[in-house]
Coordinates of C-alpha atoms in Angstrom, one line a residue:
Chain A
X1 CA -185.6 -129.2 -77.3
X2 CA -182.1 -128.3 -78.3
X3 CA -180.5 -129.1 -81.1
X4 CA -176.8 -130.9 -81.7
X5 CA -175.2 -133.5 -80.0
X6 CA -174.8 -134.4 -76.5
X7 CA -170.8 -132.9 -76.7
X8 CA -171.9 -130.1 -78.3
X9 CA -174.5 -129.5 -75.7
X10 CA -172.1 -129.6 -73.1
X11 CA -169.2 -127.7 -74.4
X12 CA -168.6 -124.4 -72.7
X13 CA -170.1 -124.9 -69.7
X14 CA -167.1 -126.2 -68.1
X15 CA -166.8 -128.6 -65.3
X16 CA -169.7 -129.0 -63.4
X17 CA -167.5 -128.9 -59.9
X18 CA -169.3 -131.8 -58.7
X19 CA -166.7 -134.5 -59.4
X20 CA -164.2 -134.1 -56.3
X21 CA -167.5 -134.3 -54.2
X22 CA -166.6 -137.8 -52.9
X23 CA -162.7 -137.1 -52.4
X24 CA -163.6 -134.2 -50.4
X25 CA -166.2 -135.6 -48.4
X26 CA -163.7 -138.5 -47.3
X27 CA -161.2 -135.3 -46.6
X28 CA -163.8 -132.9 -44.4
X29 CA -164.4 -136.1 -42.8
X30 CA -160.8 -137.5 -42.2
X31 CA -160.4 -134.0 -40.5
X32 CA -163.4 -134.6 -38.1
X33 CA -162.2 -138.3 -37.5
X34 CA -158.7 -136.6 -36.4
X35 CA -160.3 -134.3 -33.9
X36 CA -163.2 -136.3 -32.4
X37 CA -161.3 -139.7 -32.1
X38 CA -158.1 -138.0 -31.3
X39 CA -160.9 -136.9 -28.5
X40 CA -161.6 -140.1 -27.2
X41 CA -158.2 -141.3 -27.4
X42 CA -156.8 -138.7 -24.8
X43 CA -160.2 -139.1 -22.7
X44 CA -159.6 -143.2 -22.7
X45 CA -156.1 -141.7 -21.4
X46 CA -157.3 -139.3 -18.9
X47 CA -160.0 -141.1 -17.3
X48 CA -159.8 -142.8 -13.6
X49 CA -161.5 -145.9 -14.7
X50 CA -163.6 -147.5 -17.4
X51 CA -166.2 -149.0 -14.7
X52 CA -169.9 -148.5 -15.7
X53 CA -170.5 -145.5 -12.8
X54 CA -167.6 -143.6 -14.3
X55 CA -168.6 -144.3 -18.0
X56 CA -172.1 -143.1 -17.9
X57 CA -171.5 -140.4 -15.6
X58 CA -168.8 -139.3 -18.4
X59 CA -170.7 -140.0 -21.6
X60 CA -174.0 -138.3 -19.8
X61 CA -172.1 -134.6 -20.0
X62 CA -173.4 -132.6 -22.8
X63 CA -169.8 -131.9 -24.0
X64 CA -169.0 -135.7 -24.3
X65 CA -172.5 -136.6 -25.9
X66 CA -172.2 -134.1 -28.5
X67 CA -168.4 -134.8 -29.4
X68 CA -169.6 -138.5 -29.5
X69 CA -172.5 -137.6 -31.3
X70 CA -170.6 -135.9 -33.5
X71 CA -167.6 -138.6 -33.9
X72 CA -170.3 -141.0 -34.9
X73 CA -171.7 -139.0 -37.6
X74 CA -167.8 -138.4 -38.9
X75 CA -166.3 -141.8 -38.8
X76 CA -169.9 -143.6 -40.3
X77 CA -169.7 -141.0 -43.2
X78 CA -166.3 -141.7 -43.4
X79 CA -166.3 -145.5 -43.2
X80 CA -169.5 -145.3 -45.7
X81 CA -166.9 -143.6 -48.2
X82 CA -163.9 -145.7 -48.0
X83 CA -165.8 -148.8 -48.0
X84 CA -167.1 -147.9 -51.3
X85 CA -164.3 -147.0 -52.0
X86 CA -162.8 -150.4 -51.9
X87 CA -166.4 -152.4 -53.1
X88 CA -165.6 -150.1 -56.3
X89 CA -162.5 -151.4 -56.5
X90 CA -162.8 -155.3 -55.8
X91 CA -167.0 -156.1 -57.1
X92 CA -166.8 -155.7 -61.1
X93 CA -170.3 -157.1 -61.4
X94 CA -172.1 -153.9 -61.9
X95 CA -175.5 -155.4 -60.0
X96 CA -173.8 -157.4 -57.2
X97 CA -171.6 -154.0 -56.7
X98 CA -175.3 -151.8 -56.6
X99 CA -176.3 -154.4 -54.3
X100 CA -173.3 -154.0 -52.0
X101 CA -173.4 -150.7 -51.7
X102 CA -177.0 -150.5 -50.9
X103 CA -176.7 -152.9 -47.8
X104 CA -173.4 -150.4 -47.5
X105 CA -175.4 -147.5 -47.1
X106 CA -178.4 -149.0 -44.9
X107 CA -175.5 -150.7 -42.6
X108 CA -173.7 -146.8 -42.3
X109 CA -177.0 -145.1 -41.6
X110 CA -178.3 -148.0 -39.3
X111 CA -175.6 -148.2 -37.1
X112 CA -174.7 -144.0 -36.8
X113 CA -178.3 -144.1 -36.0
X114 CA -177.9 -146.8 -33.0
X115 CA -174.8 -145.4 -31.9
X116 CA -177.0 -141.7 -32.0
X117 CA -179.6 -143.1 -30.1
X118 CA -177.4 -145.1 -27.1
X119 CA -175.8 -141.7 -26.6
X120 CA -178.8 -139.5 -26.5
X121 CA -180.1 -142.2 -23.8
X122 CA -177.4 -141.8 -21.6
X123 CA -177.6 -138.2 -21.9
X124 CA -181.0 -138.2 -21.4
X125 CA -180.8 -140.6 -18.7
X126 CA -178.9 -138.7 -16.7
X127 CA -175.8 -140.1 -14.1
X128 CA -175.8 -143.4 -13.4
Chain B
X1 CA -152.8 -162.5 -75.2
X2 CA -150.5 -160.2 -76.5
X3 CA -147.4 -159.6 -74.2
X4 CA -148.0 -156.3 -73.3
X5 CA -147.4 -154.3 -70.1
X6 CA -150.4 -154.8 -67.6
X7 CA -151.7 -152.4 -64.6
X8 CA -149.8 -152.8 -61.5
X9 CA -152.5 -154.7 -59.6
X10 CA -151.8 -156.6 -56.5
X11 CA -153.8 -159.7 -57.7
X12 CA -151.7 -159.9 -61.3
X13 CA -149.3 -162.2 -59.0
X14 CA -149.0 -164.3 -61.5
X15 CA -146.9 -162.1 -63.8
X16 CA -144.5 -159.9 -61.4
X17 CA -144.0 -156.7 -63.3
X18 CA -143.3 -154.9 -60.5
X19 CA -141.9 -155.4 -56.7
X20 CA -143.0 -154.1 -53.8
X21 CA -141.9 -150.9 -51.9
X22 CA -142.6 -149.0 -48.7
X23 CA -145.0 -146.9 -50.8
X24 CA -146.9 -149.8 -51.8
X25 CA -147.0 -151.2 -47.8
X26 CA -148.5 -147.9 -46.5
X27 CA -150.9 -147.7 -49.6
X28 CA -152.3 -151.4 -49.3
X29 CA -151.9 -151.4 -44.8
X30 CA -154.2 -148.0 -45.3
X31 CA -156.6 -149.9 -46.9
X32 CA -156.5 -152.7 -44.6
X33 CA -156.5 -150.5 -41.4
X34 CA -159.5 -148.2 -42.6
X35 CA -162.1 -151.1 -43.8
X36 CA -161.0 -153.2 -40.1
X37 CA -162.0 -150.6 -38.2
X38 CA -165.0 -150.1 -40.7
X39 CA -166.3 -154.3 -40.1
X40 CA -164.7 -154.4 -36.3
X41 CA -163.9 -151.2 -34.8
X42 CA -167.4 -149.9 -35.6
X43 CA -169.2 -153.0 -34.3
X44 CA -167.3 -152.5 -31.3
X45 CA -168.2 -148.7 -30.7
X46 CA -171.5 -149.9 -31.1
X47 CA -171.6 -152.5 -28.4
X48 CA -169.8 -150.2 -26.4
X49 CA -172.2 -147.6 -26.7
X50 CA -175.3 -150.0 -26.4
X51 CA -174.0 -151.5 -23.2
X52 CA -173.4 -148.4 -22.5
X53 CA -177.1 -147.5 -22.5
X54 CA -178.7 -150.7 -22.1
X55 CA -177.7 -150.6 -18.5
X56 CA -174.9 -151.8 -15.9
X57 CA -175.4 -155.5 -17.4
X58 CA -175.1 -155.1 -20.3
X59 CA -171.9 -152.9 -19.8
X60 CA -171.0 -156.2 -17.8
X61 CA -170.7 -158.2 -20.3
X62 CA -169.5 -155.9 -22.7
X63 CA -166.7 -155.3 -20.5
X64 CA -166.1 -159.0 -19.7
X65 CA -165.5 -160.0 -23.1
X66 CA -163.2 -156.9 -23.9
X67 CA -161.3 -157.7 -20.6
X68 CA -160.6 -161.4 -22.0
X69 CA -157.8 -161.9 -23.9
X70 CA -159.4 -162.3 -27.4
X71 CA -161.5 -158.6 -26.5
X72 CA -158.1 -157.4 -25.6
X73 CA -155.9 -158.1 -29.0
X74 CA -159.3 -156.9 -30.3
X75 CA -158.7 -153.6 -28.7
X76 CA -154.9 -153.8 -29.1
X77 CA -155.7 -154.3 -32.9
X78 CA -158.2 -151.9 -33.0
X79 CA -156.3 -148.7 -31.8
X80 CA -153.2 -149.8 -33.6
X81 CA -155.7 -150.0 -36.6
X82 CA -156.7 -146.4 -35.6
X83 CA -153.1 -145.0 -35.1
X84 CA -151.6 -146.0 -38.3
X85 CA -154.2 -144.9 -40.5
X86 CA -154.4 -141.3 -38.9
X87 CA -150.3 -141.6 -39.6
X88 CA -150.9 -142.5 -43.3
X89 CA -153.8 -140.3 -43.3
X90 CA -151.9 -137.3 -42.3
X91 CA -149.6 -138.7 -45.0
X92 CA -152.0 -139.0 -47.2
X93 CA -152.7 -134.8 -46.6
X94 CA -149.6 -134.1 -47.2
X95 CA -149.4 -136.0 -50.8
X96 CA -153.0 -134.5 -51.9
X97 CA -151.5 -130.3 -51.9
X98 CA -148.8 -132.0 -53.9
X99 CA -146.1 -132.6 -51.5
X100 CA -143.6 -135.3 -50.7
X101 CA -143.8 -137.0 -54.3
X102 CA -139.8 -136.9 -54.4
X103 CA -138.6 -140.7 -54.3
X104 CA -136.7 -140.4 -51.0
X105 CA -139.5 -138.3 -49.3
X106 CA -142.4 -140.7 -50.5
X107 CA -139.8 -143.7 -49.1
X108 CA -139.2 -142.1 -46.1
X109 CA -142.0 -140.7 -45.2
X110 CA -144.2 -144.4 -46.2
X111 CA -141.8 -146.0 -43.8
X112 CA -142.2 -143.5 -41.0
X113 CA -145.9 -144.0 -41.2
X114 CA -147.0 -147.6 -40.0
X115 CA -143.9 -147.1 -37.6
X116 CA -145.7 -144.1 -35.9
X117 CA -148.5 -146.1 -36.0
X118 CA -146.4 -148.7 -33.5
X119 CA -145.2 -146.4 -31.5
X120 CA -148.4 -144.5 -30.6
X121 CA -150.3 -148.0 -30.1
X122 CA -147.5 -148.3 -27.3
X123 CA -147.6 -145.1 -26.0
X124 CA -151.2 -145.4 -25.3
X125 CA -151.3 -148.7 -23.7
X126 CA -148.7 -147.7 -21.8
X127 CA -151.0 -145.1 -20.1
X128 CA -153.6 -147.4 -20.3
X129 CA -152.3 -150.4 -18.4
X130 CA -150.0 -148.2 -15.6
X131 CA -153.3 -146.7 -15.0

């Protein structure tokens, strides 16, 4: 056991470089949001139809799936973040805020897992 | 209380202390846009997705209430949602290596912005509807 105080414990070691963890989470991801959705955007734009043949048979090619796969996993992380972001800014209630962000987190994870899932099915699956 | 200077808040409406600017727009529309696609444009991905998978009706009735015209200002709102915060977002890139804190650039570039944002949502469903 050390002796001292809790500041003097500390002092020296400098920062422990994990407090911009969050902010650059929220940037990596911003940066795959841009890519993947900028993705789907120009697909929506390309595509001959948005009929349930052409769909599946589009979302079933292992480039699609995994840029999907991948855009889920980006914008739920990223969503997860920002919403936090704004439950830490508007829920002063220190234990209705902990209990925000815990349905926060099991909403996030629940739903990129669905989204995972109905992607890997229609990959899976095959053409329509 | 004593009368002294409070945080700029946007709820401390009661006591203006400050007035609003383009800055404060794109800051509080970047807010708004992010956590609407987070509730709405997630849920809709989802059901998308889901119908998607769950077979061709399911994706019927996905894409009968997304054809109505509620599930179309939904999309509408959705991608205009989308391209205004990537337009704040890349603004927001800009602002975090330090750049574009000058008063005109931060004006200018908070007004450009949301009106990128329009014009994008346009452009899109342009292509989309001439398709």
């Amino acid at each position: 056991m050390t002796k001292g105080t809790e500041i003097g414990r500390v002092r020296g070691y400098g920062s422990a470089h994990h407090g911009a963890h969050h902010w650059l989470l929220q940037r990596f991801t911003a940066a795959g949001n841009l890519v993947l959705v900028w993705f789907l955007v120009i697909s929506f734009a390309l595509l001959p139809g948005f009929d349930y043949a052409t769909l599946k048979d589009w979302v079933s090619r292992p480039l699609v799936a995994t840029a999907l796969a991948l855009l889920i996993v980006s914008v739920f992380w990223h969503a997860r973040i920002g919403v936090q972001v704004m439950i830490e800014d508007y829920v002063p209630n220190t234990g209705s805020r902990f209990a925000v962000t815990t349905f926060l987190n099991l909403a996030a994870v629940g739903g990129a897992m669905f989204g995972l899932v109905s992607i890997a099915r229609i990959a899976f699956t095959g053409a329509a | 209380m004593a009368d002294r200077p409070i945080g700029p808040h946007l709820f401390d409406g009661a006591r203006p202390h400050w007035r609003w600017g383009p800055h404060m727009f794109a800051s509080i529309l970047h807010r708004i846009t992010g956590n609407g696609m987070a509730f709405v444009g997630l849920g809709v991905l989802l059901w998308w997705l889901g119908s998607l998978a769950g077979g061709a009706d399911s994706f019927a009735r996905f894409s009968e209430a997304m054809g109505s015209p509620l599930g179309l200002i939904v999309l509408v709102g959705l991608s205009w949602a989308f391209f205004s915060h990537m337009s704040s977002g890349i603004r927001h890139f800009v602002l975090d290596v330090g750049a574009g804190y000058e008063l005109k650039t931060n004006k200018f570039f908070a007004i450009v912005a949301p009106l990128t944002g329009i014009a994008l949502t346009i452009a899109f469903w342009a292509i989309i509807l001439t398709k």
